[in-house]
Amino acid sequence: MDIFNEDVLEYISMISAINDENLYRIRNQVSGYSPIVRSGVDRFLAFMIGLKKPESILELGTFLGYSAILMATYAPWAEVVSIEVDAESYIKAKNNVEKSGLENIRLIYGDALDVLRFLDKKFDFLFIDASKGHYNEYLDLCLKITSKDGIIIADNVLFGGRVAKSGPVPHKHRTIVMRMKKFVERIMNDDRLSSCILPLGDGLAVIRYKGE
Ligand SMILES: C[S@@+](CC[C@H](N)C(=O)[O-])C[C@H]1O[C@@H](n2cnc3c(N)ncnc32)[C@H](O)[C@@H]1O
């Protein structure tokens, strides 16, 4: 029996809802399609943070600050650094962080592909959730600043299921699907990594960096 149907996904999303005033307020700032991590993925991030207990967390793609605030809430001892390229989102995220009262979040305005080259500390928990077409470049740069046994989680790696399908891909999605397939194949075959894919949200890659 196929367990991945709409009803099951809806159930997981509903039962996973996190009861937190800050997070609830941010989810409500978006109407219609929302790029915020789906309900269930947020809970998984919180779970992994509880397990790993990272000292330093890096996020690529802040948007309104939902996942940054989530991670900072569940790891109050850690610093969460989050990078956002869009000025409007960055300002809104800054506002949301201020309202949350959390002091362990540092937002950086800029393109992750540039900023990552200048970060000079190591991170032990990284969340990749920026432009879907650049995951391979992000990973190359992230591995340089990931500590041994660090965890990297990447969202959207199944891209609405398109990455799992064979056959022709509509032109507008072709590049992303091709690059994402490359990313998924790469993380499964790189000896430095131990990886798995979870059919949670839009597809999550969970990676452990074993070191060189
Ligand atoms: C899916 S949203 C992030 C959602 C957020 N992680 C959350 O769940 O609350 C992706 C964000 O990444 C940003 N972004 C895209 N490319 C980027 C880049 N190269 N560097 C930094 N941010 C980027 C977009 O502007 C957008 O706000």
PDB file of C-alpha atoms and ligand atoms in Angstrom:
ATOM      1  CA  MET A   1       0.000   0.000   0.000  1.00  0.00           C
ATOM      2  CA  ASP A   2       1.313   3.444  -0.940  1.00  0.00           C
ATOM      3  CA  ILE A   3       1.601   5.523   2.241  1.00  0.00           C
ATOM      4  CA  PHE A   4       2.655   8.720   0.458  1.00  0.00           C
ATOM      5  CA  ASN A   5      -0.703  10.033  -0.600  1.00  0.00           C
ATOM      6  CA  GLU A   6      -2.179  13.496   0.028  1.00  0.00           C
ATOM      7  CA  ASP A   7      -4.171  12.393   3.105  1.00  0.00           C
ATOM      8  CA  VAL A   8      -1.108  10.983   4.826  1.00  0.00           C
ATOM      9  CA  LEU A   9       0.984  14.060   4.069  1.00  0.00           C
ATOM     10  CA  GLU A  10      -1.841  16.296   5.286  1.00  0.00           C
ATOM     11  CA  TYR A  11      -2.089  14.231   8.472  1.00  0.00           C
ATOM     12  CA  ILE A  12       1.667  14.450   9.144  1.00  0.00           C
ATOM     13  CA  SER A  13       1.555  18.194   8.567  1.00  0.00           C
ATOM     14  CA  MET A  14      -1.439  18.658  10.877  1.00  0.00           C
ATOM     15  CA  ILE A  15      -0.210  16.426  13.699  1.00  0.00           C
ATOM     16  CA  SER A  16       3.297  17.989  13.551  1.00  0.00           C
ATOM     17  CA  ALA A  17       2.202  21.614  14.051  1.00  0.00           C
ATOM     18  CA  ILE A  18       4.501  23.301  16.578  1.00  0.00           C
ATOM     19  CA  ASN A  19       2.737  25.332  19.226  1.00  0.00           C
ATOM     20  CA  ASP A  20       4.938  28.430  19.440  1.00  0.00           C
ATOM     21  CA  GLU A  21       3.696  32.001  19.317  1.00  0.00           C
ATOM     22  CA  ASN A  22       6.681  33.382  17.329  1.00  0.00           C
ATOM     23  CA  LEU A  23       6.531  30.664  14.718  1.00  0.00           C
ATOM     24  CA  TYR A  24       2.774  30.865  14.415  1.00  0.00           C
ATOM     25  CA  ARG A  25       2.954  34.628  13.844  1.00  0.00           C
ATOM     26  CA  ILE A  26       5.534  34.244  11.047  1.00  0.00           C
ATOM     27  CA  ARG A  27       3.584  31.511   9.253  1.00  0.00           C
ATOM     28  CA  ASN A  28       0.623  33.884   9.219  1.00  0.00           C
ATOM     29  CA  GLN A  29       2.652  36.596   7.450  1.00  0.00           C
ATOM     30  CA  VAL A  30       2.402  34.622   4.230  1.00  0.00           C
ATOM     31  CA  SER A  31      -0.799  33.990   2.331  1.00  0.00           C
ATOM     32  CA  GLY A  32      -1.051  31.457  -0.492  1.00  0.00           C
ATOM     33  CA  TYR A  33       2.080  29.532  -1.464  1.00  0.00           C
ATOM     34  CA  SER A  34       4.660  29.746   1.318  1.00  0.00           C
ATOM     35  CA  PRO A  35       8.395  29.062   0.937  1.00  0.00           C
ATOM     36  CA  ILE A  36       8.649  28.511   4.707  1.00  0.00           C
ATOM     37  CA  VAL A  37       9.658  24.958   5.704  1.00  0.00           C
ATOM     38  CA  ARG A  38       6.601  22.763   5.848  1.00  0.00           C
ATOM     39  CA  SER A  39       5.076  21.578   9.055  1.00  0.00           C
ATOM     40  CA  GLY A  40       6.831  18.288   9.815  1.00  0.00           C
ATOM     41  CA  VAL A  41      10.149  19.493   8.383  1.00  0.00           C
ATOM     42  CA  ASP A  42      10.328  22.075  11.172  1.00  0.00           C
ATOM     43  CA  ARG A  43       9.717  19.354  13.733  1.00  0.00           C
ATOM     44  CA  PHE A  44      12.418  17.211  12.139  1.00  0.00           C
ATOM     45  CA  LEU A  45      14.910  20.100  12.336  1.00  0.00           C
ATOM     46  CA  ALA A  46      14.054  20.561  16.014  1.00  0.00           C
ATOM     47  CA  PHE A  47      14.462  16.809  16.583  1.00  0.00           C
ATOM     48  CA  MET A  48      17.858  16.708  14.868  1.00  0.00           C
ATOM     49  CA  ILE A  49      19.051  19.719  16.840  1.00  0.00           C
ATOM     50  CA  GLY A  50      18.046  17.974  20.083  1.00  0.00           C
ATOM     51  CA  LEU A  51      20.042  14.935  18.962  1.00  0.00           C
ATOM     52  CA  LYS A  52      23.148  16.705  17.644  1.00  0.00           C
ATOM     53  CA  LYS A  53      23.255  19.557  20.153  1.00  0.00           C
ATOM     54  CA  PRO A  54      25.254  21.788  17.779  1.00  0.00           C
ATOM     55  CA  GLU A  55      27.300  24.714  19.031  1.00  0.00           C
ATOM     56  CA  SER A  56      27.055  26.572  15.752  1.00  0.00           C
ATOM     57  CA  ILE A  57      24.303  26.530  13.137  1.00  0.00           C
ATOM     58  CA  LEU A  58      24.374  27.952   9.621  1.00  0.00           C
ATOM     59  CA  GLU A  59      21.351  28.499   7.407  1.00  0.00           C
ATOM     60  CA  LEU A  60      21.323  29.445   3.720  1.00  0.00           C
ATOM     61  CA  GLY A  61      18.019  31.186   2.918  1.00  0.00           C
ATOM     62  CA  THR A  62      16.384  33.069   5.807  1.00  0.00           C
ATOM     63  CA  PHE A  63      13.211  34.338   4.117  1.00  0.00           C
ATOM     64  CA  LEU A  64      11.146  35.683   7.074  1.00  0.00           C
ATOM     65  CA  GLY A  65      13.260  33.986   9.721  1.00  0.00           C
ATOM     66  CA  TYR A  66      10.930  31.091  10.560  1.00  0.00           C
ATOM     67  CA  SER A  67      13.478  28.262  10.458  1.00  0.00           C
ATOM     68  CA  ALA A  68      16.236  30.453  11.956  1.00  0.00           C
ATOM     69  CA  ILE A  69      13.973  31.293  14.908  1.00  0.00           C
ATOM     70  CA  LEU A  70      12.926  27.651  15.195  1.00  0.00           C
ATOM     71  CA  MET A  71      16.561  26.449  15.346  1.00  0.00           C
ATOM     72  CA  ALA A  72      17.574  29.223  17.757  1.00  0.00           C
ATOM     73  CA  THR A  73      14.638  28.333  20.010  1.00  0.00           C
ATOM     74  CA  TYR A  74      15.599  24.660  20.136  1.00  0.00           C
ATOM     75  CA  ALA A  75      19.328  25.391  20.517  1.00  0.00           C
ATOM     76  CA  PRO A  76      19.391  28.403  22.871  1.00  0.00           C
ATOM     77  CA  TRP A  77      23.067  27.660  23.656  1.00  0.00           C
ATOM     78  CA  ALA A  78      24.124  27.902  19.992  1.00  0.00           C
ATOM     79  CA  GLU A  79      24.655  30.761  17.581  1.00  0.00           C
ATOM     80  CA  VAL A  80      22.476  30.598  14.458  1.00  0.00           C
ATOM     81  CA  VAL A  81      23.917  32.411  11.439  1.00  0.00           C
ATOM     82  CA  SER A  82      21.456  32.823   8.580  1.00  0.00           C
ATOM     83  CA  ILE A  83      22.124  34.310   5.124  1.00  0.00           C
ATOM     84  CA  GLU A  84      19.500  36.008   2.942  1.00  0.00           C
ATOM     85  CA  VAL A  85      20.020  37.644  -0.457  1.00  0.00           C
ATOM     86  CA  ASP A  86      16.681  39.432  -0.778  1.00  0.00           C
ATOM     87  CA  ALA A  87      16.640  42.852   0.937  1.00  0.00           C
ATOM     88  CA  GLU A  88      12.921  42.909   1.686  1.00  0.00           C
ATOM     89  CA  SER A  89      12.973  39.411   3.236  1.00  0.00           C
ATOM     90  CA  TYR A  90      16.104  40.287   5.223  1.00  0.00           C
ATOM     91  CA  ILE A  91      14.435  43.360   6.752  1.00  0.00           C
ATOM     92  CA  LYS A  92      11.266  41.424   7.585  1.00  0.00           C
ATOM     93  CA  ALA A  93      13.351  38.629   9.109  1.00  0.00           C
ATOM     94  CA  LYS A  94      15.289  41.172  11.217  1.00  0.00           C
ATOM     95  CA  ASN A  95      11.987  42.468  12.508  1.00  0.00           C
ATOM     96  CA  ASN A  96      10.762  38.973  13.338  1.00  0.00           C
ATOM     97  CA  VAL A  97      14.002  38.103  15.119  1.00  0.00           C
ATOM     98  CA  GLU A  98      13.751  41.292  17.177  1.00  0.00           C
ATOM     99  CA  LYS A  99      10.160  40.497  18.138  1.00  0.00           C
ATOM    100  CA  SER A 100      11.126  36.935  19.100  1.00  0.00           C
ATOM    101  CA  GLY A 101      13.449  38.283  21.809  1.00  0.00           C
ATOM    102  CA  LEU A 102      16.068  35.673  20.845  1.00  0.00           C
ATOM    103  CA  GLU A 103      19.646  36.903  21.025  1.00  0.00           C
ATOM    104  CA  ASN A 104      21.415  33.961  19.440  1.00  0.00           C
ATOM    105  CA  ILE A 105      20.609  34.725  15.790  1.00  0.00           C
ATOM    106  CA  ARG A 106      22.925  36.624  13.416  1.00  0.00           C
ATOM    107  CA  LEU A 107      21.378  37.513  10.082  1.00  0.00           C
ATOM    108  CA  ILE A 108      23.662  38.277   7.153  1.00  0.00           C
ATOM    109  CA  TYR A 109      22.408  40.148   4.106  1.00  0.00           C
ATOM    110  CA  GLY A 110      24.098  38.832   0.970  1.00  0.00           C
ATOM    111  CA  ASP A 111      24.418  36.054  -1.570  1.00  0.00           C
ATOM    112  CA  ALA A 112      25.350  32.798   0.156  1.00  0.00           C
ATOM    113  CA  LEU A 113      27.698  32.017  -2.743  1.00  0.00           C
ATOM    114  CA  ASP A 114      29.751  35.090  -1.746  1.00  0.00           C
ATOM    115  CA  VAL A 115      29.246  35.104   2.015  1.00  0.00           C
ATOM    116  CA  LEU A 116      30.251  31.451   2.432  1.00  0.00           C
ATOM    117  CA  ARG A 117      33.727  32.228   1.076  1.00  0.00           C
ATOM    118  CA  PHE A 118      34.310  34.677   3.928  1.00  0.00           C
ATOM    119  CA  LEU A 119      32.953  32.790   6.926  1.00  0.00           C
ATOM    120  CA  ASP A 120      35.969  31.776   8.947  1.00  0.00           C
ATOM    121  CA  LYS A 121      34.413  29.540  11.578  1.00  0.00           C
ATOM    122  CA  LYS A 122      33.250  25.931  11.467  1.00  0.00           C
ATOM    123  CA  PHE A 123      29.630  24.906  11.809  1.00  0.00           C
ATOM    124  CA  ASP A 124      28.304  21.619  13.095  1.00  0.00           C
ATOM    125  CA  PHE A 125      24.725  21.932  11.839  1.00  0.00           C
ATOM    126  CA  LEU A 126      23.870  23.442   8.459  1.00  0.00           C
ATOM    127  CA  PHE A 127      20.527  23.929   6.783  1.00  0.00           C
ATOM    128  CA  ILE A 128      20.528  24.541   3.017  1.00  0.00           C
ATOM    129  CA  ASP A 129      17.273  26.179   1.937  1.00  0.00           C
ATOM    130  CA  ALA A 130      18.231  28.839  -0.634  1.00  0.00           C
ATOM    131  CA  SER A 131      18.073  28.807  -4.445  1.00  0.00           C
ATOM    132  CA  LYS A 132      17.292  25.255  -5.636  1.00  0.00           C
ATOM    133  CA  GLY A 133      19.551  25.592  -8.674  1.00  0.00           C
ATOM    134  CA  HIS A 134      22.750  26.027  -6.659  1.00  0.00           C
ATOM    135  CA  TYR A 135      22.829  23.176  -4.182  1.00  0.00           C
ATOM    136  CA  ASN A 136      26.017  21.699  -5.654  1.00  0.00           C
ATOM    137  CA  GLU A 137      27.904  24.984  -5.259  1.00  0.00           C
ATOM    138  CA  TYR A 138      26.478  25.507  -1.772  1.00  0.00           C
ATOM    139  CA  LEU A 139      27.614  22.046  -0.757  1.00  0.00           C
ATOM    140  CA  ASP A 140      31.161  22.598  -2.065  1.00  0.00           C
ATOM    141  CA  LEU A 141      31.427  25.794  -0.039  1.00  0.00           C
ATOM    142  CA  CYS A 142      29.648  24.401   3.027  1.00  0.00           C
ATOM    143  CA  LEU A 143      31.939  21.374   3.266  1.00  0.00           C
ATOM    144  CA  LYS A 144      34.887  23.726   3.763  1.00  0.00           C
ATOM    145  CA  ILE A 145      33.300  25.067   6.933  1.00  0.00           C
ATOM    146  CA  THR A 146      31.557  21.961   8.257  1.00  0.00           C
ATOM    147  CA  SER A 147      33.124  20.293  11.273  1.00  0.00           C
ATOM    148  CA  LYS A 148      33.815  16.570  11.257  1.00  0.00           C
ATOM    149  CA  ASP A 149      30.561  14.690  11.916  1.00  0.00           C
ATOM    150  CA  GLY A 150      28.648  17.875  11.204  1.00  0.00           C
ATOM    151  CA  ILE A 151      25.097  17.492   9.921  1.00  0.00           C
ATOM    152  CA  ILE A 152      23.901  19.156   6.737  1.00  0.00           C
ATOM    153  CA  ILE A 153      20.193  19.164   5.950  1.00  0.00           C
ATOM    154  CA  ALA A 154      18.975  20.303   2.541  1.00  0.00           C
ATOM    155  CA  ASP A 155      15.317  20.985   1.789  1.00  0.00           C
ATOM    156  CA  ASN A 156      13.446  20.630  -1.526  1.00  0.00           C
ATOM    157  CA  VAL A 157      15.692  17.917  -2.955  1.00  0.00           C
ATOM    158  CA  LEU A 158      12.751  16.055  -4.510  1.00  0.00           C
ATOM    159  CA  PHE A 159      11.347  19.323  -5.921  1.00  0.00           C
ATOM    160  CA  GLY A 160       7.661  18.431  -5.923  1.00  0.00           C
ATOM    161  CA  GLY A 161       8.544  14.814  -6.802  1.00  0.00           C
ATOM    162  CA  ARG A 162      10.012  15.835 -10.188  1.00  0.00           C
ATOM    163  CA  VAL A 163      13.517  14.674  -9.203  1.00  0.00           C
ATOM    164  CA  ALA A 164      12.235  11.121  -8.649  1.00  0.00           C
ATOM    165  CA  LYS A 165      10.471  10.874 -12.003  1.00  0.00           C
ATOM    166  CA  SER A 166      12.005   9.658 -15.236  1.00  0.00           C
ATOM    167  CA  GLY A 167      10.932  10.974 -18.621  1.00  0.00           C
ATOM    168  CA  PRO A 168      10.675  14.489 -20.023  1.00  0.00           C
ATOM    169  CA  VAL A 169      10.619  17.450 -17.639  1.00  0.00           C
ATOM    170  CA  PRO A 170       8.738  20.681 -18.505  1.00  0.00           C
ATOM    171  CA  HIS A 171      11.183  23.258 -19.844  1.00  0.00           C
ATOM    172  CA  LYS A 172      10.776  25.706 -16.939  1.00  0.00           C
ATOM    173  CA  HIS A 173      11.875  23.060 -14.401  1.00  0.00           C
ATOM    174  CA  ARG A 174      14.505  21.310 -16.503  1.00  0.00           C
ATOM    175  CA  THR A 175      17.633  23.005 -15.137  1.00  0.00           C
ATOM    176  CA  ILE A 176      16.645  22.722 -11.488  1.00  0.00           C
ATOM    177  CA  VAL A 177      15.625  19.061 -11.843  1.00  0.00           C
ATOM    178  CA  MET A 178      18.857  18.211 -13.672  1.00  0.00           C
ATOM    179  CA  ARG A 179      20.997  19.986 -11.062  1.00  0.00           C
ATOM    180  CA  MET A 180      19.056  18.538  -8.143  1.00  0.00           C
ATOM    181  CA  LYS A 181      19.423  15.010  -9.539  1.00  0.00           C
ATOM    182  CA  LYS A 182      23.153  15.630  -9.757  1.00  0.00           C
ATOM    183  CA  PHE A 183      23.159  16.848  -6.157  1.00  0.00           C
ATOM    184  CA  VAL A 184      21.259  13.799  -4.898  1.00  0.00           C
ATOM    185  CA  GLU A 185      23.480  11.366  -6.829  1.00  0.00           C
ATOM    186  CA  ARG A 186      26.546  13.165  -5.579  1.00  0.00           C
ATOM    187  CA  ILE A 187      25.660  13.038  -1.881  1.00  0.00           C
ATOM    188  CA  MET A 188      24.910   9.323  -2.213  1.00  0.00           C
ATOM    189  CA  ASN A 189      28.302   8.597  -3.783  1.00  0.00           C
ATOM    190  CA  ASP A 190      30.755  10.926  -2.055  1.00  0.00           C
ATOM    191  CA  ASP A 191      32.937   8.867   0.319  1.00  0.00           C
ATOM    192  CA  ARG A 192      33.261  11.812   2.689  1.00  0.00           C
ATOM    193  CA  LEU A 193      29.522  11.819   3.271  1.00  0.00           C
ATOM    194  CA  SER A 194      26.934   9.542   4.780  1.00  0.00           C
ATOM    195  CA  SER A 195      23.547  10.560   3.381  1.00  0.00           C
ATOM    196  CA  CYS A 196      19.913   9.638   3.149  1.00  0.00           C
ATOM    197  CA  ILE A 197      16.811  11.148   1.577  1.00  0.00           C
ATOM    198  CA  LEU A 198      13.573  11.488   3.485  1.00  0.00           C
ATOM    199  CA  PRO A 199      10.240  12.024   1.716  1.00  0.00           C
ATOM    200  CA  LEU A 200       9.356  14.731   4.209  1.00  0.00           C
ATOM    201  CA  GLY A 201       8.070  18.120   3.028  1.00  0.00           C
ATOM    202  CA  ASP A 202       9.514  18.698  -0.439  1.00  0.00           C
ATOM    203  CA  GLY A 203      12.192  16.050   0.104  1.00  0.00           C
ATOM    204  CA  LEU A 204      14.948  16.342   2.686  1.00  0.00           C
ATOM    205  CA  ALA A 205      18.570  15.300   2.290  1.00  0.00           C
ATOM    206  CA  VAL A 206      20.212  14.452   5.585  1.00  0.00           C
ATOM    207  CA  ILE A 207      23.990  14.360   5.347  1.00  0.00           C
ATOM    208  CA  ARG A 208      26.764  13.617   7.823  1.00  0.00           C
ATOM    209  CA  TYR A 209      30.190  14.926   6.924  1.00  0.00           C
ATOM    210  CA  LYS A 210      32.631  12.195   7.879  1.00  0.00           C
ATOM    211  CA  GLY A 211      35.655  14.367   7.178  1.00  0.00           C
ATOM    212  CA  GLU A 212      38.399  14.147   4.530  1.00  0.00           C
TER     213      GLU A 212
HETATM  214  C1  LIG B   1      12.696  28.595   0.840  1.00  0.00           C
HETATM  215  S1  LIG B   1      13.080  30.213   1.311  1.00  0.00           S
HETATM  216  C2  LIG B   1      13.780  29.995   2.905  1.00  0.00           C
HETATM  217  C3  LIG B   1      12.770  29.672   3.954  1.00  0.00           C
HETATM  218  C4  LIG B   1      13.316  29.635   5.365  1.00  0.00           C
HETATM  219  N1  LIG B   1      14.476  28.758   5.454  1.00  0.00           N
HETATM  220  C5  LIG B   1      12.252  29.141   6.291  1.00  0.00           C
HETATM  221  O1  LIG B   1      11.905  27.965   6.205  1.00  0.00           O
HETATM  222  O2  LIG B   1      11.746  29.921   7.098  1.00  0.00           O
HETATM  223  C6  LIG B   1      14.486  30.555   0.339  1.00  0.00           C
HETATM  224  C7  LIG B   1      15.121  31.893   0.616  1.00  0.00           C
HETATM  225  O3  LIG B   1      16.443  31.842   0.105  1.00  0.00           O
HETATM  226  C8  LIG B   1      16.767  33.096  -0.412  1.00  0.00           C
HETATM  227  N2  LIG B   1      17.890  32.904  -1.341  1.00  0.00           N
HETATM  228  C9  LIG B   1      17.863  32.437  -2.617  1.00  0.00           C
HETATM  229  N3  LIG B   1      19.100  32.380  -3.141  1.00  0.00           N
HETATM  230  C10 LIG B   1      19.934  32.807  -2.163  1.00  0.00           C
HETATM  231  C11 LIG B   1      21.344  32.995  -2.096  1.00  0.00           C
HETATM  232  N4  LIG B   1      22.124  32.697  -3.139  1.00  0.00           N
HETATM  233  N5  LIG B   1      21.863  33.470  -0.956  1.00  0.00           N
HETATM  234  C12 LIG B   1      21.076  33.770   0.118  1.00  0.00           C
HETATM  235  N6  LIG B   1      19.739  33.614   0.100  1.00  0.00           N
HETATM  236  C13 LIG B   1      19.167  33.140  -1.014  1.00  0.00           C
HETATM  237  C14 LIG B   1      15.494  33.586  -1.056  1.00  0.00           C
HETATM  238  O4  LIG B   1      15.503  34.987  -1.215  1.00  0.00           O
HETATM  239  C15 LIG B   1      14.438  33.079  -0.070  1.00  0.00           C
HETATM  240  O5  LIG B   1      14.109  34.061   0.875  1.00  0.00           O
END
